[in-house]
Amino acid sequence: MTSEPDRLAPGRSTPPRLATAGRDRDGAEDVRRLSGGAGDSLWSAIRHRWFDASEWHLRLAGIHGRAGRTTSAEASYRKVLSRHPDRLNALVGLGRLLLRGRRYDEAVEICQRAVAIEPDAATPAFQLARALHRNGRVERAAAQYLRVVARQPTHDKALAALEQIGKRLVQADASAQGIEGVTAAAEIGRQILALGHGVQRAQDAALAIARAICASATGLAPRAPQAALAWFNAALGVAPDLPEALRGAAACFEQLGQFDSAVSVLDRLIEINPQAIEPQLQRDRLRVALGGSAGWMKPEAALARDGPEREAMLARA
């Protein structure tokens, strides 16, 4: 059945729709004739003034992408980029699509183009960091995540990724008793603190890295105190007042026979928390091992002062 717009009016031999198309072509020819050799470009400019094809393809790509039609969405994004290679939203959209498809090499290339166009924008920078991370380029990914934090110190996903990278670097060194990964993790923690100064989420991420270093160092200390001491020092480089790092460092110094250094660390720990009894007991014991001093309280005097509870704790220590 013929639809209403396509029915022929009396005395007409061409359907209205076809007649309109013919007038459009005639209009194009008129423009070409009137403008001489520049007709094609002028007609193209007029058409783009009336209808932004790139914007249409971008909208279409978004619709296809949300519907799961990734091939069609990619084709639409690439059609825009074929005419406008620096269209940022097309690059970002295509990069996101490639990441979802696990095409990480291609995603890195597209994201690098986006970052080159808008170096100070957090979204393209984070997308590039994610592509590098998933492509296994961890060092470059960490550097790129830090650039994101520099632009946006509260960027939770970038901070979470840096925390994850730091913990994995520590885990990789734990089995080999190495120091390179721990050193890199500590450096990430320090940079997070510097870039996210005063931001609680940044402080939490850096502290989580320092605690991960301490946890691995604690397991390492009984069999390799010298290596563990280097790890505790790395953690203290991130969080100088971290109690577990100070306790671990003191224990390593004692195990290595460096009692003066152990006492100095314990003094710092007691300064941070004067109510803590265990560090005081450990310091008293070490001072006895060093031969005592006129200014130090002897263990007998300490026991008389604090009674059975301190005596029991000293026996455990």
XYZ file of C-alpha atoms in Angstrom:
317
model
C 0.000 0.000 0.000
C 1.364 3.429 -0.898
C 1.983 5.712 2.073
C 0.335 9.117 2.186
C 3.440 11.222 1.419
C 4.310 9.070 -1.609
C 0.954 9.273 -3.355
C 0.983 11.189 -6.632
C -0.955 14.432 -6.647
C -3.210 14.966 -9.683
C -1.202 16.146 -12.646
C 2.181 15.196 -11.080
C 4.477 12.518 -12.408
C 7.031 12.560 -9.590
C 6.394 11.773 -5.898
C 6.960 14.807 -3.620
C 9.930 13.157 -1.850
C 11.742 12.526 -5.121
C 10.893 15.995 -6.342
C 12.475 17.471 -3.189
C 15.589 15.401 -3.726
C 15.732 16.689 -7.257
C 15.469 20.278 -6.058
C 18.320 19.634 -3.601
C 20.512 18.404 -6.411
C 19.435 21.374 -8.554
C 20.283 23.677 -5.648
C 23.729 22.169 -5.406
C 24.226 22.656 -9.127
C 23.081 26.285 -8.818
C 25.585 26.904 -6.040
C 28.344 25.335 -8.102
C 27.476 27.448 -11.154
C 27.219 30.696 -9.181
C 30.431 30.142 -7.212
C 32.569 28.905 -10.074
C 35.278 26.432 -9.020
C 34.508 26.901 -5.319
C 30.997 25.501 -5.619
C 31.719 22.141 -4.022
C 33.359 23.635 -0.915
C 30.667 26.301 -0.575
C 27.897 23.747 -0.828
C 29.699 21.586 1.742
C 29.953 24.581 4.091
C 26.245 25.289 3.722
C 25.385 21.670 4.475
C 27.609 21.654 7.583
C 25.971 24.862 8.797
C 22.598 23.177 8.648
C 23.702 19.744 9.895
C 26.759 18.805 11.991
C 27.543 15.289 10.758
C 30.343 14.796 13.313
C 28.047 15.569 16.206
C 25.516 13.135 14.808
C 28.093 10.352 14.538
C 29.259 11.028 18.094
C 25.709 10.701 19.387
C 25.266 7.578 17.318
C 28.489 6.091 18.700
C 27.246 6.678 22.236
C 23.929 4.984 21.471
C 25.680 1.981 19.896
C 28.130 1.743 22.771
C 25.443 1.751 25.455
C 23.552 -0.909 23.531
C 26.633 -3.134 23.326
C 27.092 -2.693 19.573
C 30.812 -2.060 19.880
C 31.662 -2.570 16.216
C 29.136 0.055 15.126
C 30.219 2.409 17.892
C 33.863 2.111 16.873
C 32.983 2.756 13.232
C 31.138 5.945 14.215
C 34.012 7.219 16.351
C 36.533 6.500 13.611
C 34.339 8.241 11.041
C 34.456 11.392 13.154
C 38.212 11.104 13.621
C 38.780 10.590 9.905
C 37.508 14.137 9.374
C 38.494 15.653 12.733
C 41.599 13.846 14.079
C 41.766 16.117 17.144
C 38.143 15.769 18.255
C 38.750 15.118 21.963
C 35.400 13.552 22.861
C 35.748 11.124 19.944
C 39.239 10.108 21.107
C 38.062 9.670 24.703
C 35.039 7.656 23.593
C 37.081 5.416 21.315
C 39.733 4.937 24.007
C 37.084 3.836 26.484
C 35.660 1.431 23.915
C 39.074 -0.103 23.199
C 39.751 -0.539 26.923
C 36.489 -2.410 27.340
C 37.458 -4.621 24.436
C 40.891 -5.302 26.025
C 42.655 -3.906 22.981
C 45.232 -2.218 25.157
C 47.913 -1.408 22.577
C 45.396 0.452 20.441
C 43.918 2.101 23.538
C 47.327 3.449 24.565
C 47.847 5.028 21.137
C 44.420 6.681 21.108
C 44.728 7.888 24.718
C 48.148 9.386 24.034
C 46.587 11.452 21.245
C 43.900 12.670 23.640
C 46.435 13.654 26.308
C 48.499 15.518 23.709
C 45.452 17.630 22.867
C 44.469 18.383 26.501
C 47.572 17.830 28.686
C 45.928 19.364 31.768
C 42.665 17.406 31.646
C 42.303 14.654 34.265
C 39.992 12.357 32.267
C 42.282 11.658 29.262
C 45.272 11.384 31.608
C 43.516 8.791 33.763
C 42.376 6.868 30.688
C 45.968 6.690 29.438
C 47.152 5.531 32.874
C 44.510 2.796 32.890
C 45.495 1.643 29.388
C 49.191 1.492 30.346
C 48.374 -0.326 33.588
C 46.282 -2.994 31.883
C 48.897 -3.345 29.183
C 51.464 -4.321 31.825
C 53.535 -1.123 31.685
C 53.381 -0.611 35.440
C 56.123 2.012 35.863
C 54.694 4.258 33.157
C 51.196 3.686 34.503
C 52.253 4.766 38.001
C 53.871 7.922 36.629
C 50.701 8.698 34.681
C 48.450 8.072 37.704
C 50.613 10.522 39.658
C 50.036 13.112 36.924
C 46.310 12.590 37.388
C 46.665 13.146 41.146
C 48.679 16.300 40.436
C 45.742 17.629 38.401
C 43.040 16.302 40.725
C 44.321 15.320 44.215
C 40.965 13.793 45.184
C 40.807 11.431 42.179
C 39.801 8.273 44.041
C 40.371 5.807 41.197
C 43.890 7.087 40.503
C 44.779 6.931 44.204
C 43.335 3.421 44.513
C 45.361 2.294 41.483
C 48.571 3.762 42.938
C 47.900 2.019 46.239
C 47.403 -1.268 44.395
C 50.611 -0.826 42.383
C 52.571 -0.022 45.552
C 51.315 -3.134 47.340
C 52.100 -5.357 44.356
C 55.635 -3.985 44.151
C 56.110 -4.904 47.818
C 54.688 -8.389 47.305
C 57.018 -8.988 44.364
C 60.031 -8.175 46.544
C 58.838 -10.219 49.518
C 59.691 -13.585 47.974
C 63.055 -12.437 46.610
C 64.075 -10.372 49.674
C 64.836 -7.541 47.265
C 64.652 -3.814 47.801
C 63.988 -2.285 44.376
C 60.232 -2.837 44.431
C 59.957 -1.647 48.033
C 61.958 1.460 47.201
C 59.691 2.176 44.227
C 56.591 1.611 46.369
C 57.890 3.996 49.038
C 58.614 6.611 46.379
C 55.033 6.320 45.118
C 53.811 6.834 48.694
C 55.974 9.937 49.155
C 54.793 11.459 45.882
C 51.164 10.798 46.751
C 51.646 12.720 49.998
C 53.399 15.586 48.219
C 50.782 15.904 45.470
C 47.778 15.318 47.708
C 48.943 17.443 50.619
C 46.101 17.822 53.099
C 43.811 15.406 51.237
C 42.700 12.585 53.534
C 42.251 10.044 50.728
C 45.816 10.662 49.541
C 47.145 10.274 53.086
C 45.241 7.008 53.461
C 46.698 5.622 50.215
C 50.273 6.497 51.210
C 49.781 5.043 54.692
C 48.383 1.812 53.213
C 51.561 1.422 51.142
C 53.756 2.036 54.208
C 51.822 -0.533 56.233
C 52.113 -3.081 53.418
C 55.888 -2.606 53.527
C 55.871 -3.109 57.318
C 53.748 -6.240 57.110
C 56.158 -7.892 54.678
C 59.207 -6.672 56.605
C 57.842 -8.190 59.819
C 57.683 -11.605 58.171
C 61.179 -11.159 56.791
C 62.861 -9.950 60.019
C 63.423 -13.312 61.820
C 65.477 -14.776 58.977
C 66.930 -11.621 57.362
C 67.029 -8.715 59.825
C 69.353 -6.592 57.702
C 67.017 -6.749 54.690
C 63.974 -6.193 56.900
C 65.617 -3.123 58.427
C 65.978 -1.582 54.972
C 62.265 -2.221 54.417
C 61.273 -0.635 57.727
C 63.400 2.393 56.861
C 61.600 2.646 53.506
C 58.253 2.633 55.322
C 59.491 5.341 57.692
C 60.421 7.412 54.661
C 56.718 7.528 53.842
C 55.333 7.697 57.397
C 58.062 8.785 59.863
C 55.859 8.236 62.921
C 54.388 4.879 61.946
C 54.525 2.834 65.194
C 54.806 -0.581 63.564
C 57.747 0.594 61.462
C 59.535 1.998 64.505
C 58.926 -1.169 66.526
C 60.166 -3.333 63.650
C 63.283 -1.216 63.128
C 64.104 -1.383 66.851
C 63.742 -5.167 66.861
C 66.018 -5.490 63.806
C 68.681 -3.246 65.381
C 68.567 -5.358 68.525
C 68.819 -8.576 66.541
C 71.857 -7.168 64.733
C 73.465 -6.158 68.031
C 73.155 -2.422 67.334
C 71.704 -1.576 70.740
C 72.402 2.169 70.645
C 70.400 2.506 67.418
C 67.613 0.380 68.857
C 67.409 2.633 71.943
C 67.252 5.756 69.733
C 64.334 4.308 67.763
C 62.551 3.316 70.964
C 63.035 6.838 72.334
C 61.220 8.145 69.263
C 58.437 5.599 69.723
C 58.003 6.584 73.382
C 57.960 10.255 72.395
C 55.061 9.567 70.032
C 53.133 7.525 72.608
C 54.344 8.158 76.181
C 51.677 5.841 77.580
C 52.996 2.755 75.786
C 54.694 0.450 78.307
C 56.205 -2.172 75.982
C 58.716 0.225 74.305
C 59.818 1.493 77.717
C 60.399 -2.049 78.934
C 62.352 -2.901 75.799
C 64.462 0.232 76.160
C 65.187 -0.548 79.824
C 66.310 -4.042 78.885
C 68.606 -2.740 76.167
C 70.132 -0.154 78.450
C 70.944 -2.938 80.931
C 72.612 -4.828 78.081
C 74.667 -1.733 77.306
C 75.924 -1.619 80.908
C 73.567 0.959 82.379
C 74.170 4.626 83.077
C 73.876 6.946 86.074
C 70.928 8.727 84.532
C 68.941 5.602 83.710
C 66.484 3.897 86.009
C 67.673 0.427 86.958
C 65.322 -2.499 86.282
C 64.929 -3.132 90.052
C 63.761 0.440 90.614
C 61.346 0.215 87.709
C 59.876 -3.004 89.103
C 59.476 -1.459 92.532
C 57.716 1.528 90.997
C 55.253 -0.259 88.744
C 54.744 -3.508 90.647
C 53.835 -6.998 89.384
C 52.320 -5.860 86.066
C 55.568 -4.296 84.870
C 57.546 -7.293 86.194
C 55.412 -9.656 84.100
C 55.784 -7.493 80.980
C 59.532 -7.271 81.486
C 59.726 -11.057 81.730
C 57.825 -11.366 78.418
C 60.044 -8.789 76.784
